[in-house]
Amino acid sequence: MSLQVPPDLAKDLPAMPRIANPVDDAERRINAAVQRLDGAVRKAAAECLAEGGKHADYGRHIEVTMRGPRFLSYTMTDSAFCGGAHPNTGTSAIVYDLVSGAPVDWTALLPPALTGKVALQTEMDGSRMVSLSSKRLFDLYLEAYRPRTGQAKADADDDECREAVAMPNGDEPPAMTVWPDAKAGGLAVQFDLAHVVQACADVVVVPVATLTAEGANPVLTDAITAARAARPAP
């Protein structure tokens, strides 16, 4: 799939890549949707700069994590200082179904044990994105999070982060953001942490083999496998 990137919205504020030469209504709907996301972040950045004064700053980094087959996936990582004690950072994701042009319905792609409680959470730019609060998905995240290396110092350095991610919401699983990652070959999972331990908020990728064993829809797993195979050799 060919994408094109419009001019930056402002300094450090890139525009969302669009589908070049859309061929059907679904692709046109996706382009219209990402244009609305550009409008949301432009508004959020303007409000931040007005609130924070001359030292305020708002930036965004965008990645396209999958560009077909079947799905188009973006992650947006925002960093903002609008005054106050410290800057804020946050990663959001949106995944579109190239057949319908709508955001994906995770309950149709993942089994109930992996979706858990589905909710909308407000992101830094004010947009509302889907989150999944699932104990099983959280367990898979923890299993792959910063595996121990057997090197005492390295493992000790990561212990604080292991503790920070273990129970961020007490006994409840956190609200997790997920997206397909063609490069890594799986489903990426991340969630926000308190600012003091934000550096511990790693992205963990659940591989296709695990997703298959857990009962994920082959529409998702086959698409990720095909997307990874189609990537150019490094």
PDB file of C-alpha atoms in Angstrom:
ATOM      1  CA  MET A   1       0.000   0.000   0.000  1.00  0.00           C
ATOM      2  CA  SER A   2       1.300   3.417  -0.944  1.00  0.00           C
ATOM      3  CA  LEU A   3       0.982   6.237   1.588  1.00  0.00           C
ATOM      4  CA  GLN A   4       1.653   9.917   1.243  1.00  0.00           C
ATOM      5  CA  VAL A   5       2.467  12.392   3.996  1.00  0.00           C
ATOM      6  CA  PRO A   6       1.004  15.918   3.854  1.00  0.00           C
ATOM      7  CA  PRO A   7       3.073  18.885   5.062  1.00  0.00           C
ATOM      8  CA  ASP A   8       3.640  19.191   8.803  1.00  0.00           C
ATOM      9  CA  LEU A   9       0.797  20.742  10.763  1.00  0.00           C
ATOM     10  CA  ALA A  10       3.290  22.819  12.758  1.00  0.00           C
ATOM     11  CA  LYS A  11       6.832  22.569  14.111  1.00  0.00           C
ATOM     12  CA  ASP A  12       7.405  19.044  15.522  1.00  0.00           C
ATOM     13  CA  LEU A  13       3.830  18.160  14.576  1.00  0.00           C
ATOM     14  CA  PRO A  14       3.728  15.881  11.513  1.00  0.00           C
ATOM     15  CA  ALA A  15       0.517  15.111   9.678  1.00  0.00           C
ATOM     16  CA  MET A  16      -0.930  11.616   9.568  1.00  0.00           C
ATOM     17  CA  PRO A  17       0.067   9.652   6.445  1.00  0.00           C
ATOM     18  CA  ARG A  18      -2.816   9.176   4.017  1.00  0.00           C
ATOM     19  CA  ILE A  19      -3.593   6.432   1.541  1.00  0.00           C
ATOM     20  CA  ALA A  20      -2.296   7.649  -1.799  1.00  0.00           C
ATOM     21  CA  ASN A  21      -4.896   7.570  -4.561  1.00  0.00           C
ATOM     22  CA  PRO A  22      -7.684   5.838  -2.593  1.00  0.00           C
ATOM     23  CA  VAL A  23      -9.571   3.368  -4.752  1.00  0.00           C
ATOM     24  CA  ASP A  24     -12.824   2.859  -2.841  1.00  0.00           C
ATOM     25  CA  ASP A  25     -15.125   4.310  -0.191  1.00  0.00           C
ATOM     26  CA  ALA A  26     -13.348   2.430   2.603  1.00  0.00           C
ATOM     27  CA  GLU A  27     -10.001   4.024   1.797  1.00  0.00           C
ATOM     28  CA  ARG A  28     -11.607   7.435   1.436  1.00  0.00           C
ATOM     29  CA  ARG A  29     -13.248   7.009   4.857  1.00  0.00           C
ATOM     30  CA  ILE A  30      -9.876   6.201   6.390  1.00  0.00           C
ATOM     31  CA  ASN A  31      -8.293   9.295   4.862  1.00  0.00           C
ATOM     32  CA  ALA A  32     -11.128  11.440   6.193  1.00  0.00           C
ATOM     33  CA  ALA A  33     -10.734   9.883   9.646  1.00  0.00           C
ATOM     34  CA  VAL A  34      -6.992  10.537   9.884  1.00  0.00           C
ATOM     35  CA  GLN A  35      -7.591  14.093   8.707  1.00  0.00           C
ATOM     36  CA  ARG A  36      -9.888  14.530  11.720  1.00  0.00           C
ATOM     37  CA  LEU A  37      -7.101  13.200  13.947  1.00  0.00           C
ATOM     38  CA  ASP A  38      -4.843  15.904  12.512  1.00  0.00           C
ATOM     39  CA  GLY A  39      -7.462  18.465  13.481  1.00  0.00           C
ATOM     40  CA  ALA A  40      -7.612  17.126  17.035  1.00  0.00           C
ATOM     41  CA  VAL A  41      -3.855  17.283  17.615  1.00  0.00           C
ATOM     42  CA  ARG A  42      -3.598  20.723  16.010  1.00  0.00           C
ATOM     43  CA  LYS A  43      -6.219  21.985  18.462  1.00  0.00           C
ATOM     44  CA  ALA A  44      -4.555  20.266  21.426  1.00  0.00           C
ATOM     45  CA  ALA A  45      -1.158  21.729  20.538  1.00  0.00           C
ATOM     46  CA  ALA A  46      -2.582  25.237  20.176  1.00  0.00           C
ATOM     47  CA  GLU A  47      -4.302  25.000  23.568  1.00  0.00           C
ATOM     48  CA  CYS A  48      -1.119  23.672  25.186  1.00  0.00           C
ATOM     49  CA  LEU A  49       1.037  26.478  23.799  1.00  0.00           C
ATOM     50  CA  ALA A  50      -1.508  29.092  24.857  1.00  0.00           C
ATOM     51  CA  GLU A  51      -1.682  27.651  28.357  1.00  0.00           C
ATOM     52  CA  GLY A  52       2.031  27.118  28.897  1.00  0.00           C
ATOM     53  CA  GLY A  53       3.433  30.303  27.421  1.00  0.00           C
ATOM     54  CA  LYS A  54       6.869  30.724  25.893  1.00  0.00           C
ATOM     55  CA  HIS A  55       8.318  27.566  27.425  1.00  0.00           C
ATOM     56  CA  ALA A  56       5.469  25.311  26.276  1.00  0.00           C
ATOM     57  CA  ASP A  57       6.016  22.610  23.706  1.00  0.00           C
ATOM     58  CA  TYR A  58       3.922  19.965  21.947  1.00  0.00           C
ATOM     59  CA  GLY A  59       5.339  17.318  19.618  1.00  0.00           C
ATOM     60  CA  ARG A  60       4.196  14.107  17.991  1.00  0.00           C
ATOM     61  CA  HIS A  61       5.881  11.065  16.472  1.00  0.00           C
ATOM     62  CA  ILE A  62       3.853   8.846  14.127  1.00  0.00           C
ATOM     63  CA  GLU A  63       4.590   5.300  13.013  1.00  0.00           C
ATOM     64  CA  VAL A  64       2.697   3.172  10.515  1.00  0.00           C
ATOM     65  CA  THR A  65       3.008  -0.285  12.046  1.00  0.00           C
ATOM     66  CA  MET A  66       1.067  -2.152   9.368  1.00  0.00           C
ATOM     67  CA  ARG A  67      -0.039  -1.116   5.885  1.00  0.00           C
ATOM     68  CA  GLY A  68      -2.013  -4.076   4.638  1.00  0.00           C
ATOM     69  CA  PRO A  69      -3.102  -6.656   3.971  1.00  0.00           C
ATOM     70  CA  ARG A  70      -6.517  -6.017   5.536  1.00  0.00           C
ATOM     71  CA  PHE A  71      -5.379  -3.519   8.189  1.00  0.00           C
ATOM     72  CA  LEU A  72      -3.781  -0.073   8.343  1.00  0.00           C
ATOM     73  CA  SER A  73      -2.322   0.683  11.759  1.00  0.00           C
ATOM     74  CA  TYR A  74      -0.873   3.865  13.240  1.00  0.00           C
ATOM     75  CA  THR A  75       0.726   4.736  16.557  1.00  0.00           C
ATOM     76  CA  MET A  76       0.981   8.332  17.744  1.00  0.00           C
ATOM     77  CA  THR A  77       3.352   9.250  20.573  1.00  0.00           C
ATOM     78  CA  ASP A  78       2.729  12.736  21.949  1.00  0.00           C
ATOM     79  CA  SER A  79       5.017  14.723  24.215  1.00  0.00           C
ATOM     80  CA  ALA A  80       3.759  17.940  25.741  1.00  0.00           C
ATOM     81  CA  PHE A  81       4.826  20.543  28.257  1.00  0.00           C
ATOM     82  CA  CYS A  82       1.982  22.965  28.914  1.00  0.00           C
ATOM     83  CA  GLY A  83       3.329  24.433  32.152  1.00  0.00           C
ATOM     84  CA  GLY A  84       3.208  22.659  35.472  1.00  0.00           C
ATOM     85  CA  ALA A  85       5.716  20.406  37.168  1.00  0.00           C
ATOM     86  CA  HIS A  86       6.728  18.094  34.329  1.00  0.00           C
ATOM     87  CA  PRO A  87       6.053  17.199  30.680  1.00  0.00           C
ATOM     88  CA  ASN A  88       3.598  14.487  29.732  1.00  0.00           C
ATOM     89  CA  THR A  89       3.990  11.705  27.184  1.00  0.00           C
ATOM     90  CA  GLY A  90       1.510   9.198  25.852  1.00  0.00           C
ATOM     91  CA  THR A  91       1.101   6.680  23.048  1.00  0.00           C
ATOM     92  CA  SER A  92      -2.188   6.035  21.323  1.00  0.00           C
ATOM     93  CA  ALA A  93      -3.035   3.756  18.419  1.00  0.00           C
ATOM     94  CA  ILE A  94      -5.705   3.457  15.779  1.00  0.00           C
ATOM     95  CA  VAL A  95      -6.200   0.447  13.504  1.00  0.00           C
ATOM     96  CA  TYR A  96      -8.462   0.602  10.455  1.00  0.00           C
ATOM     97  CA  ASP A  97     -10.103  -2.262   8.576  1.00  0.00           C
ATOM     98  CA  LEU A  98      -9.315  -1.723   4.900  1.00  0.00           C
ATOM     99  CA  VAL A  99     -12.508  -3.546   3.896  1.00  0.00           C
ATOM    100  CA  SER A 100     -14.954  -1.362   5.819  1.00  0.00           C
ATOM    101  CA  GLY A 101     -12.874   1.766   6.393  1.00  0.00           C
ATOM    102  CA  ALA A 102     -13.870   1.693  10.074  1.00  0.00           C
ATOM    103  CA  PRO A 103     -11.705   1.225  13.164  1.00  0.00           C
ATOM    104  CA  VAL A 104     -11.352  -2.456  13.935  1.00  0.00           C
ATOM    105  CA  ASP A 105     -13.660  -4.202  16.375  1.00  0.00           C
ATOM    106  CA  TRP A 106     -11.234  -6.005  18.667  1.00  0.00           C
ATOM    107  CA  THR A 107     -14.009  -8.249  19.976  1.00  0.00           C
ATOM    108  CA  ALA A 108     -14.273  -9.725  16.459  1.00  0.00           C
ATOM    109  CA  LEU A 109     -10.520 -10.319  16.191  1.00  0.00           C
ATOM    110  CA  LEU A 110      -9.545 -11.454  19.690  1.00  0.00           C
ATOM    111  CA  PRO A 111     -11.219 -13.962  22.024  1.00  0.00           C
ATOM    112  CA  PRO A 112     -13.084 -12.612  25.075  1.00  0.00           C
ATOM    113  CA  ALA A 113     -10.224 -13.633  27.371  1.00  0.00           C
ATOM    114  CA  LEU A 114      -7.909 -11.226  25.537  1.00  0.00           C
ATOM    115  CA  THR A 115     -10.315  -8.319  25.107  1.00  0.00           C
ATOM    116  CA  GLY A 116     -11.664  -8.314  28.644  1.00  0.00           C
ATOM    117  CA  LYS A 117     -13.364  -4.998  29.334  1.00  0.00           C
ATOM    118  CA  VAL A 118     -13.418  -2.821  26.214  1.00  0.00           C
ATOM    119  CA  ALA A 119     -13.566   0.921  26.839  1.00  0.00           C
ATOM    120  CA  LEU A 120     -12.772   4.287  25.307  1.00  0.00           C
ATOM    121  CA  GLN A 121     -10.045   6.337  26.927  1.00  0.00           C
ATOM    122  CA  THR A 122      -9.261   9.992  26.298  1.00  0.00           C
ATOM    123  CA  GLU A 123      -5.801  10.547  24.818  1.00  0.00           C
ATOM    124  CA  MET A 124      -3.540  13.572  25.159  1.00  0.00           C
ATOM    125  CA  ASP A 125      -4.989  15.238  22.066  1.00  0.00           C
ATOM    126  CA  GLY A 126      -8.544  14.762  23.335  1.00  0.00           C
ATOM    127  CA  SER A 127      -9.396  11.957  20.916  1.00  0.00           C
ATOM    128  CA  ARG A 128     -11.026   8.782  22.225  1.00  0.00           C
ATOM    129  CA  MET A 129      -9.323   5.467  21.523  1.00  0.00           C
ATOM    130  CA  VAL A 130     -10.164   1.868  22.414  1.00  0.00           C
ATOM    131  CA  SER A 131      -8.462   0.170  25.363  1.00  0.00           C
ATOM    132  CA  LEU A 132      -8.615  -3.439  26.535  1.00  0.00           C
ATOM    133  CA  SER A 133      -8.548  -4.405  30.224  1.00  0.00           C
ATOM    134  CA  SER A 134      -7.895  -8.125  30.189  1.00  0.00           C
ATOM    135  CA  LYS A 135      -6.198 -10.203  32.866  1.00  0.00           C
ATOM    136  CA  ARG A 136      -5.043 -12.775  30.322  1.00  0.00           C
ATOM    137  CA  LEU A 137      -3.594 -10.143  27.981  1.00  0.00           C
ATOM    138  CA  PHE A 138      -1.888  -8.495  30.948  1.00  0.00           C
ATOM    139  CA  ASP A 139      -0.427 -11.845  32.005  1.00  0.00           C
ATOM    140  CA  LEU A 140       1.016 -12.301  28.500  1.00  0.00           C
ATOM    141  CA  TYR A 141       2.490  -8.814  28.717  1.00  0.00           C
ATOM    142  CA  LEU A 142       4.161  -9.542  32.040  1.00  0.00           C
ATOM    143  CA  GLU A 143       5.523 -12.884  30.815  1.00  0.00           C
ATOM    144  CA  ALA A 144       7.450 -11.114  28.051  1.00  0.00           C
ATOM    145  CA  TYR A 145       8.328  -7.914  29.917  1.00  0.00           C
ATOM    146  CA  ARG A 146      12.093  -7.404  30.348  1.00  0.00           C
ATOM    147  CA  PRO A 147      13.040 -11.078  30.702  1.00  0.00           C
ATOM    148  CA  ARG A 148      15.790 -11.790  33.179  1.00  0.00           C
ATOM    149  CA  THR A 149      19.225 -12.136  31.635  1.00  0.00           C
ATOM    150  CA  GLY A 150      21.055 -13.893  34.449  1.00  0.00           C
ATOM    151  CA  GLN A 151      23.305 -10.855  34.822  1.00  0.00           C
ATOM    152  CA  ALA A 152      22.853  -9.623  38.358  1.00  0.00           C
ATOM    153  CA  LYS A 153      23.335  -5.901  37.762  1.00  0.00           C
ATOM    154  CA  ALA A 154      21.169  -5.725  34.639  1.00  0.00           C
ATOM    155  CA  ASP A 155      18.396  -7.709  36.305  1.00  0.00           C
ATOM    156  CA  ALA A 156      18.579  -5.581  39.450  1.00  0.00           C
ATOM    157  CA  ASP A 157      18.357  -2.386  37.384  1.00  0.00           C
ATOM    158  CA  ASP A 158      15.102  -3.634  35.829  1.00  0.00           C
ATOM    159  CA  ASP A 159      13.523  -4.805  39.088  1.00  0.00           C
ATOM    160  CA  GLU A 160      12.036  -1.363  39.814  1.00  0.00           C
ATOM    161  CA  CYS A 161      10.291  -1.390  36.447  1.00  0.00           C
ATOM    162  CA  ARG A 162       9.111  -4.964  36.869  1.00  0.00           C
ATOM    163  CA  GLU A 163       7.532  -3.916  40.136  1.00  0.00           C
ATOM    164  CA  ALA A 164       6.006  -0.771  38.590  1.00  0.00           C
ATOM    165  CA  VAL A 165       4.228  -2.668  35.810  1.00  0.00           C
ATOM    166  CA  ALA A 166       3.164  -5.647  37.926  1.00  0.00           C
ATOM    167  CA  MET A 167       0.100  -4.068  39.531  1.00  0.00           C
ATOM    168  CA  PRO A 168      -0.385  -0.486  38.310  1.00  0.00           C
ATOM    169  CA  ASN A 169      -4.118  -0.571  39.147  1.00  0.00           C
ATOM    170  CA  GLY A 170      -4.080  -2.771  42.221  1.00  0.00           C
ATOM    171  CA  ASP A 171      -5.888  -6.029  41.499  1.00  0.00           C
ATOM    172  CA  GLU A 172      -7.344  -4.848  38.181  1.00  0.00           C
ATOM    173  CA  PRO A 173      -5.555  -5.157  34.821  1.00  0.00           C
ATOM    174  CA  PRO A 174      -4.622  -1.803  33.283  1.00  0.00           C
ATOM    175  CA  ALA A 175      -6.333  -0.264  30.255  1.00  0.00           C
ATOM    176  CA  MET A 176      -4.061  -1.468  27.460  1.00  0.00           C
ATOM    177  CA  THR A 177      -3.544  -0.053  23.982  1.00  0.00           C
ATOM    178  CA  VAL A 178      -2.977  -2.681  21.270  1.00  0.00           C
ATOM    179  CA  TRP A 179      -2.019  -2.652  17.602  1.00  0.00           C
ATOM    180  CA  PRO A 180      -0.659  -5.089  14.995  1.00  0.00           C
ATOM    181  CA  ASP A 181       3.082  -4.806  14.446  1.00  0.00           C
ATOM    182  CA  ALA A 182       4.181  -6.181  11.064  1.00  0.00           C
ATOM    183  CA  LYS A 183       7.889  -5.756  11.799  1.00  0.00           C
ATOM    184  CA  ALA A 184       7.814  -7.732  15.055  1.00  0.00           C
ATOM    185  CA  GLY A 185       5.167 -10.166  13.841  1.00  0.00           C
ATOM    186  CA  GLY A 186       2.546  -9.896  16.525  1.00  0.00           C
ATOM    187  CA  LEU A 187       0.212  -7.754  18.573  1.00  0.00           C
ATOM    188  CA  ALA A 188       1.892  -4.861  20.367  1.00  0.00           C
ATOM    189  CA  VAL A 189       0.656  -4.032  23.873  1.00  0.00           C
ATOM    190  CA  GLN A 190       1.350  -0.950  25.990  1.00  0.00           C
ATOM    191  CA  PHE A 191      -0.255   1.012  28.822  1.00  0.00           C
ATOM    192  CA  ASP A 192       0.406   4.275  30.620  1.00  0.00           C
ATOM    193  CA  LEU A 193       2.182   4.546  33.953  1.00  0.00           C
ATOM    194  CA  ALA A 194       2.631   7.349  36.445  1.00  0.00           C
ATOM    195  CA  HIS A 195       5.111   9.998  35.324  1.00  0.00           C
ATOM    196  CA  VAL A 196       7.771   8.951  37.827  1.00  0.00           C
ATOM    197  CA  VAL A 197       7.965   5.473  36.258  1.00  0.00           C
ATOM    198  CA  GLN A 198       6.874   6.364  32.712  1.00  0.00           C
ATOM    199  CA  ALA A 199      10.202   5.099  31.359  1.00  0.00           C
ATOM    200  CA  CYS A 200       9.092   1.601  32.394  1.00  0.00           C
ATOM    201  CA  ALA A 201       6.114   1.647  29.991  1.00  0.00           C
ATOM    202  CA  ASP A 202       7.656  -0.686  27.407  1.00  0.00           C
ATOM    203  CA  VAL A 203       5.874  -1.991  24.347  1.00  0.00           C
ATOM    204  CA  VAL A 204       5.610  -5.793  24.478  1.00  0.00           C
ATOM    205  CA  VAL A 205       4.700  -7.805  21.372  1.00  0.00           C
ATOM    206  CA  VAL A 206       2.607 -10.954  21.713  1.00  0.00           C
ATOM    207  CA  PRO A 207       3.729 -13.160  18.790  1.00  0.00           C
ATOM    208  CA  VAL A 208       1.365 -14.616  16.213  1.00  0.00           C
ATOM    209  CA  ALA A 209       1.935 -18.155  17.485  1.00  0.00           C
ATOM    210  CA  THR A 210       0.701 -17.149  20.932  1.00  0.00           C
ATOM    211  CA  LEU A 211      -2.267 -15.266  19.503  1.00  0.00           C
ATOM    212  CA  THR A 212      -3.215 -18.360  17.509  1.00  0.00           C
ATOM    213  CA  ALA A 213      -2.943 -20.588  20.566  1.00  0.00           C
ATOM    214  CA  GLU A 214      -5.151 -18.148  22.490  1.00  0.00           C
ATOM    215  CA  GLY A 215      -7.855 -18.324  19.817  1.00  0.00           C
ATOM    216  CA  ALA A 216      -7.360 -15.095  17.870  1.00  0.00           C
ATOM    217  CA  ASN A 217      -9.242 -14.735  14.578  1.00  0.00           C
ATOM    218  CA  PRO A 218      -7.153 -15.971  11.608  1.00  0.00           C
ATOM    219  CA  VAL A 219      -8.164 -12.774   9.786  1.00  0.00           C
ATOM    220  CA  LEU A 220      -5.808 -10.964  12.163  1.00  0.00           C
ATOM    221  CA  THR A 221      -3.040 -13.528  12.532  1.00  0.00           C
ATOM    222  CA  ASP A 222      -2.870 -14.350   8.818  1.00  0.00           C
ATOM    223  CA  ALA A 223      -2.711 -10.646   7.947  1.00  0.00           C
ATOM    224  CA  ILE A 224       0.137  -9.991  10.392  1.00  0.00           C
ATOM    225  CA  THR A 225       2.042 -13.019   9.082  1.00  0.00           C
ATOM    226  CA  ALA A 226       1.591 -11.866   5.482  1.00  0.00           C
ATOM    227  CA  ALA A 227       2.586  -8.298   6.329  1.00  0.00           C
ATOM    228  CA  ARG A 228       5.754  -9.462   8.036  1.00  0.00           C
ATOM    229  CA  ALA A 229       6.680 -11.710   5.116  1.00  0.00           C
ATOM    230  CA  ALA A 230       6.155  -8.832   2.686  1.00  0.00           C
ATOM    231  CA  ARG A 231       8.543  -6.502   4.513  1.00  0.00           C
ATOM    232  CA  PRO A 232      11.794  -5.813   2.641  1.00  0.00           C
ATOM    233  CA  ALA A 233      14.846  -7.658   3.931  1.00  0.00           C
ATOM    234  CA  PRO A 234      16.965  -5.583   6.352  1.00  0.00           C
TER     235      PRO A 234
END
